[in-house]
């Protein structure tokens, strides 16, 4: 996770956008955020209105992914806009907002792995599915995701509180990941991310191969589930971009050193914002049952209960 300061002052006036450019950038970010949240909000409304969805573990996991994406894109967009409007923000607010954004980013791969396992159980262990995938266990799994994410990000906050003077948290600063400095050490952090992502990839690979074997028996449900796992892998690739955002930006800056602001803004849109559109498009439009209701709500039409 790497949230860069898009209007930083490190380079002086050369790294300041003009007023018109700043307005256009923030208008674009705000519009994309509102669009994503509107579509996701419609899906949450659809989920709440129909028992067929909120009593199904599959849709519970999907809606959790949608809520997580809404929080992530909202926090990222808020920090982006604040960096232009106020330039500096409270250190306490910055630390909490960054940790919350890191937490939601951490949840995405976990949720994708959980959704893949759910499809594996439905296809490969259909007789045990109802016993294993209960609503209570699904909600416990969601809680475990947040607990695991907190265990990953809270050490940064504790380290910050232990190493900075109390007056630091009342100060104002440019909000970026540099606030935490080397809280856990670059090598340790990279090792954690690598182990975490390897575990998720192995889960996706195992479920894909298992479902693929079931699909050979000409099961339509298995074939559809296999395609769903591929979509999970695509989403995971998008979520992994956040871990390589820093090196990606640095590589482009070596090629185009005078395009700092353009590179950082494009990176923010492509890595932090646009991937949040994948979940509603993939699941809201691909799932026939969900699409039937979502289409009506998006157009503000009445639909039968």
Short mmCIF file of C-alpha atoms in Angstrom, two decimals:
data_model
loop_
_atom_site.label_atom_id
_atom_site.label_comp_id
_atom_site.label_asym_id
_atom_site.label_seq_id
_atom_site.Cartn_x
_atom_site.Cartn_y
_atom_site.Cartn_z
CA UNK A 1 0.00 0.00 0.00
CA UNK A 2 1.48 3.31 -1.02
CA UNK A 3 -0.51 6.50 -0.90
CA UNK A 4 1.59 9.22 -2.42
CA UNK A 5 1.07 12.91 -1.96
CA UNK A 6 -0.23 14.03 -5.34
CA UNK A 7 0.26 17.74 -4.83
CA UNK A 8 3.38 17.60 -2.68
CA UNK A 9 5.66 20.50 -2.09
CA UNK A 10 8.86 18.52 -2.14
CA UNK A 11 9.73 19.93 -5.51
CA UNK A 12 8.62 23.48 -4.82
CA UNK A 13 6.47 25.32 -7.32
CA UNK A 14 7.52 22.88 -10.05
CA UNK A 15 5.37 20.30 -8.28
CA UNK A 16 2.30 22.46 -7.84
CA UNK A 17 -0.66 22.18 -10.19
CA UNK A 18 -2.27 25.27 -11.61
CA UNK A 19 -5.69 26.16 -10.21
CA UNK A 20 -7.52 24.90 -13.32
CA UNK A 21 -5.57 21.64 -13.39
CA UNK A 22 -6.18 21.07 -9.68
CA UNK A 23 -9.92 21.69 -10.14
CA UNK A 24 -10.12 19.29 -13.08
CA UNK A 25 -8.20 16.56 -11.26
CA UNK A 26 -10.30 16.80 -8.13
CA UNK A 27 -13.50 16.95 -10.16
CA UNK A 28 -12.49 13.76 -11.93
CA UNK A 29 -11.64 12.00 -8.67
CA UNK A 30 -14.86 13.15 -7.01
CA UNK A 31 -17.05 12.12 -9.95
CA UNK A 32 -15.43 8.68 -10.16
CA UNK A 33 -15.83 8.22 -6.41
CA UNK A 34 -19.50 9.21 -6.53
CA UNK A 35 -20.13 6.93 -9.54
CA UNK A 36 -18.49 3.94 -7.86
CA UNK A 37 -20.29 4.55 -4.59
CA UNK A 38 -23.63 5.02 -6.34
CA UNK A 39 -23.32 1.71 -8.20
CA UNK A 40 -22.10 -0.05 -5.07
CA UNK A 41 -24.82 1.59 -2.99
CA UNK A 42 -27.45 0.24 -5.38
CA UNK A 43 -25.99 -3.24 -4.95
CA UNK A 44 -26.08 -2.93 -1.18
CA UNK A 45 -29.71 -1.78 -1.40
CA UNK A 46 -30.51 -4.76 -3.62
CA UNK A 47 -28.84 -7.09 -1.14
CA UNK A 48 -30.81 -5.69 1.82
CA UNK A 49 -34.17 -5.72 0.06
CA UNK A 50 -34.25 -9.39 -0.93
CA UNK A 51 -33.91 -12.36 1.40
CA UNK A 52 -32.58 -14.57 -1.39
CA UNK A 53 -29.39 -12.51 -1.23
CA UNK A 54 -28.84 -11.73 2.46
CA UNK A 55 -29.50 -15.36 3.43
CA UNK A 56 -26.87 -16.66 0.98
CA UNK A 57 -23.20 -16.80 2.14
CA UNK A 58 -22.01 -16.17 -1.40
CA UNK A 59 -23.75 -12.80 -1.59
CA UNK A 60 -22.74 -11.90 1.97
CA UNK A 61 -19.08 -12.23 0.96
CA UNK A 62 -19.73 -10.26 -2.22
CA UNK A 63 -21.44 -7.40 -0.38
CA UNK A 64 -18.62 -7.31 2.14
CA UNK A 65 -16.23 -6.83 -0.79
CA UNK A 66 -18.46 -4.03 -2.10
CA UNK A 67 -18.58 -2.26 1.29
CA UNK A 68 -14.82 -2.65 1.64
CA UNK A 69 -14.30 -1.12 -1.81
CA UNK A 70 -16.59 1.80 -0.95
CA UNK A 71 -14.60 2.56 2.19
CA UNK A 72 -11.30 2.25 0.35
CA UNK A 73 -12.18 4.51 -2.57
CA UNK A 74 -13.91 7.05 -0.30
CA UNK A 75 -10.91 7.36 2.02
CA UNK A 76 -8.42 7.50 -0.85
CA UNK A 77 -10.45 10.15 -2.67
CA UNK A 78 -10.93 12.17 0.53
CA UNK A 79 -7.19 12.23 1.21
CA UNK A 80 -6.55 13.21 -2.41
CA UNK A 81 -8.98 16.14 -2.31
CA UNK A 82 -7.78 17.30 1.12
CA UNK A 83 -4.19 17.38 -0.16
CA UNK A 84 -5.28 20.07 -2.64
CA UNK A 85 -7.77 21.99 -0.52
CA UNK A 86 -5.77 22.22 2.72
CA UNK A 87 -2.34 20.95 1.65
CA UNK A 88 -1.64 19.96 5.28
CA UNK A 89 -3.93 18.08 7.68
CA UNK A 90 -3.85 17.01 11.31
CA UNK A 91 -1.24 14.31 11.94
CA UNK A 92 -3.74 12.31 14.01
CA UNK A 93 -6.36 12.37 11.26
CA UNK A 94 -3.75 11.49 8.64
CA UNK A 95 -2.48 8.48 10.61
CA UNK A 96 -5.97 7.08 11.24
CA UNK A 97 -7.11 7.67 7.64
CA UNK A 98 -4.00 6.04 6.18
CA UNK A 99 -4.30 3.02 8.47
CA UNK A 100 -7.98 2.63 7.57
CA UNK A 101 -7.10 2.77 3.88
CA UNK A 102 -4.33 0.20 4.40
CA UNK A 103 -6.78 -2.03 6.28
CA UNK A 104 -9.39 -1.99 3.51
CA UNK A 105 -6.68 -2.67 0.93
CA UNK A 106 -5.53 -5.65 3.00
CA UNK A 107 -9.09 -7.01 3.17
CA UNK A 108 -9.52 -7.26 -0.61
CA UNK A 109 -7.23 -10.28 -1.25
CA UNK A 110 -8.61 -12.05 1.82
CA UNK A 111 -12.18 -11.56 0.63
CA UNK A 112 -11.31 -12.82 -2.87
CA UNK A 113 -9.74 -15.95 -1.37
CA UNK A 114 -12.83 -16.52 0.79
CA UNK A 115 -15.13 -16.16 -2.24
CA UNK A 116 -12.99 -18.66 -4.17
CA UNK A 117 -13.19 -21.19 -1.33
CA UNK A 118 -16.97 -20.71 -1.16
CA UNK A 119 -17.26 -21.57 -4.88
CA UNK A 120 -14.98 -24.58 -4.36
CA UNK A 121 -17.21 -25.91 -1.58
CA UNK A 122 -20.37 -25.33 -3.62
CA UNK A 123 -19.03 -27.23 -6.65
CA UNK A 124 -16.71 -29.87 -5.21
CA UNK A 125 -18.43 -30.59 -1.88
CA UNK A 126 -22.11 -29.90 -2.58
CA UNK A 127 -23.39 -32.35 0.04
CA UNK A 128 -21.40 -30.65 2.80
CA UNK A 129 -21.85 -27.10 1.54
CA UNK A 130 -24.96 -26.26 3.58
CA UNK A 131 -23.28 -27.53 6.76
CA UNK A 132 -19.97 -25.71 6.22
CA UNK A 133 -21.14 -22.43 4.66
CA UNK A 134 -23.66 -21.16 7.16
CA UNK A 135 -24.49 -17.50 7.63
CA UNK A 136 -23.05 -17.47 11.15
CA UNK A 137 -19.73 -18.87 9.95
CA UNK A 138 -19.68 -16.44 7.04
CA UNK A 139 -20.09 -13.43 9.33
CA UNK A 140 -17.42 -14.84 11.65
CA UNK A 141 -15.13 -15.14 8.64
CA UNK A 142 -15.76 -11.49 7.77
CA UNK A 143 -14.88 -10.54 11.34
CA UNK A 144 -11.71 -12.63 11.11
CA UNK A 145 -10.69 -10.74 7.97
CA UNK A 146 -10.88 -7.42 9.80
CA UNK A 147 -9.05 -8.86 12.79
CA UNK A 148 -6.24 -10.14 10.58
CA UNK A 149 -6.01 -6.77 8.85
CA UNK A 150 -5.82 -4.97 12.20
CA UNK A 151 -3.01 -7.25 13.35
CA UNK A 152 -1.12 -6.27 10.20
CA UNK A 153 -1.54 -2.48 10.42
CA UNK A 154 -1.79 -1.69 14.14
CA UNK A 155 1.95 -2.24 14.78
CA UNK A 156 2.57 0.82 12.59
CA UNK A 157 0.30 2.92 14.80
CA UNK A 158 1.84 1.61 18.02
CA UNK A 159 5.34 2.25 16.70
CA UNK A 160 4.34 5.78 15.69
CA UNK A 161 2.85 6.50 19.12
CA UNK A 162 5.94 5.14 20.87
CA UNK A 163 8.53 7.01 18.82
CA UNK A 164 6.92 10.40 18.23
CA UNK A 165 6.42 13.12 20.86
CA UNK A 166 2.87 13.88 21.93
CA UNK A 167 2.92 17.28 20.21
CA UNK A 168 3.42 15.51 16.87
CA UNK A 169 -0.19 14.29 16.84
CA UNK A 170 -1.47 17.85 17.22
CA UNK A 171 0.67 19.17 14.39
CA UNK A 172 -0.26 19.60 10.74
CA UNK A 173 1.61 17.91 7.91
CA UNK A 174 1.45 16.74 4.30
CA UNK A 175 -0.42 13.43 4.51
CA UNK A 176 1.53 10.55 2.97
CA UNK A 177 2.90 7.17 3.99
CA UNK A 178 6.09 8.92 5.05
CA UNK A 179 4.22 9.76 8.26
CA UNK A 180 5.01 6.22 9.44
CA UNK A 181 8.61 6.29 8.25
CA UNK A 182 10.23 2.88 8.59
CA UNK A 183 7.78 1.65 11.21
CA UNK A 184 8.30 -2.04 10.52
CA UNK A 185 11.30 -1.88 8.21
CA UNK A 186 11.07 -2.19 4.44
CA UNK A 187 12.37 -5.78 4.30
CA UNK A 188 9.97 -7.01 6.98
CA UNK A 189 7.02 -5.29 5.35
CA UNK A 190 7.88 -6.67 1.92
CA UNK A 191 8.30 -10.17 3.39
CA UNK A 192 4.85 -9.94 5.01
CA UNK A 193 3.21 -8.79 1.79
CA UNK A 194 4.93 -11.54 -0.20
CA UNK A 195 3.88 -14.30 2.20
CA UNK A 196 0.35 -12.92 2.38
CA UNK A 197 -0.10 -12.75 -1.39
CA UNK A 198 1.50 -16.18 -1.97
CA UNK A 199 -1.05 -17.70 0.42
CA UNK A 200 -3.93 -16.03 -1.43
CA UNK A 201 -2.57 -17.08 -4.84
CA UNK A 202 -2.16 -20.68 -3.69
CA UNK A 203 -5.78 -20.64 -2.50
CA UNK A 204 -6.98 -19.37 -5.88
CA UNK A 205 -4.82 -21.89 -7.74
CA UNK A 206 -6.04 -24.84 -5.68
CA UNK A 207 -9.70 -23.89 -6.01
CA UNK A 208 -9.32 -23.23 -9.76
CA UNK A 209 -7.68 -26.62 -10.41
CA UNK A 210 -10.24 -28.45 -8.27
CA UNK A 211 -13.18 -26.73 -9.92
CA UNK A 212 -11.55 -27.26 -13.33
CA UNK A 213 -11.51 -31.00 -12.71
CA UNK A 214 -15.19 -30.85 -11.81
CA UNK A 215 -15.90 -28.83 -14.94
CA UNK A 216 -14.65 -31.72 -17.09
CA UNK A 217 -17.77 -33.59 -16.06
CA UNK A 218 -19.75 -31.03 -18.09
CA UNK A 219 -21.21 -29.36 -15.04
CA UNK A 220 -22.51 -25.93 -16.03
CA UNK A 221 -22.18 -24.73 -12.43
CA UNK A 222 -18.55 -25.89 -12.31
CA UNK A 223 -17.69 -24.16 -15.58
CA UNK A 224 -19.21 -20.91 -14.37
CA UNK A 225 -17.42 -21.23 -11.03
CA UNK A 226 -14.11 -21.77 -12.84
CA UNK A 227 -14.62 -18.55 -14.76
CA UNK A 228 -15.43 -16.81 -11.49
CA UNK A 229 -12.10 -17.93 -10.01
CA UNK A 230 -10.34 -16.43 -13.04
CA UNK A 231 -12.10 -13.14 -12.35
CA UNK A 232 -10.94 -13.35 -8.74
CA UNK A 233 -7.38 -13.77 -10.01
CA UNK A 234 -7.79 -10.70 -12.23
CA UNK A 235 -9.08 -8.69 -9.26
CA UNK A 236 -6.18 -9.90 -7.16
CA UNK A 237 -3.74 -8.71 -9.81
CA UNK A 238 -5.36 -5.28 -9.67
CA UNK A 239 -5.19 -5.18 -5.88
CA UNK A 240 -1.50 -6.20 -6.01
CA UNK A 241 -0.72 -3.05 -7.99
CA UNK A 242 -1.04 -1.05 -4.77
CA UNK A 243 1.99 -2.90 -3.37
CA UNK A 244 4.17 -1.96 -6.33
CA UNK A 245 2.88 1.57 -6.83
CA UNK A 246 6.00 3.19 -5.42
CA UNK A 247 8.53 1.35 -7.63
CA UNK A 248 6.19 1.78 -10.61
CA UNK A 249 6.07 5.55 -10.14
CA UNK A 250 9.82 5.76 -9.59
CA UNK A 251 10.51 3.85 -12.82
CA UNK A 252 8.28 6.21 -14.81
CA UNK A 253 9.85 9.25 -13.17
CA UNK A 254 13.27 8.13 -14.37
CA UNK A 255 11.92 8.13 -17.91
CA UNK A 256 9.81 11.27 -17.57
CA UNK A 257 11.32 13.33 -14.73
CA UNK A 258 9.35 16.46 -15.62
CA UNK A 259 5.97 14.71 -15.50
CA UNK A 260 5.91 14.05 -11.75
CA UNK A 261 2.38 15.28 -11.05
CA UNK A 262 0.88 13.66 -14.15
CA UNK A 263 2.49 10.30 -13.31
CA UNK A 264 1.39 10.33 -9.67
CA UNK A 265 -2.16 11.34 -10.55
CA UNK A 266 -2.48 8.72 -13.31
CA UNK A 267 -1.08 6.11 -10.91
CA UNK A 268 -3.65 7.10 -8.29
CA UNK A 269 -6.55 6.78 -10.73
CA UNK A 270 -5.39 3.51 -12.29
CA UNK A 271 -4.35 1.77 -9.07
CA UNK A 272 -6.54 3.21 -6.29
CA UNK A 273 -9.78 4.24 -7.98
CA UNK A 274 -10.62 2.37 -11.19
CA UNK A 275 -10.10 -1.16 -9.78
CA UNK A 276 -12.98 -0.45 -7.38
CA UNK A 277 -15.27 -0.52 -10.44
CA UNK A 278 -14.41 -4.14 -11.17
CA UNK A 279 -16.48 -5.78 -8.42
CA UNK A 280 -19.82 -4.10 -9.24
CA UNK A 281 -19.37 -4.64 -12.97
CA UNK A 282 -18.20 -8.25 -12.71
CA UNK A 283 -20.70 -9.47 -10.13
CA UNK A 284 -23.58 -7.03 -10.38
CA UNK A 285 -23.91 -7.51 -14.13
CA UNK A 286 -22.67 -11.09 -14.48
CA UNK A 287 -24.97 -12.66 -11.89
CA UNK A 288 -28.39 -13.09 -13.47
CA UNK A 289 -30.34 -12.98 -10.21
CA UNK A 290 -28.56 -9.86 -9.03
CA UNK A 291 -28.65 -8.15 -12.43
CA UNK A 292 -32.43 -8.43 -12.62
CA UNK A 293 -32.86 -6.19 -9.57
CA UNK A 294 -29.78 -3.99 -9.88
CA UNK A 295 -30.79 -2.79 -13.35
CA UNK A 296 -34.13 -1.59 -12.04
CA UNK A 297 -32.69 0.16 -9.02
CA UNK A 298 -29.97 1.86 -11.07
CA UNK A 299 -32.69 3.37 -13.26
CA UNK A 300 -34.82 4.18 -10.18
CA UNK A 301 -37.62 1.91 -11.29
CA UNK A 302 -39.89 0.04 -8.95
CA UNK A 303 -39.38 -3.69 -8.74
CA UNK A 304 -41.43 -6.40 -7.11
CA UNK A 305 -40.32 -7.53 -3.65
#
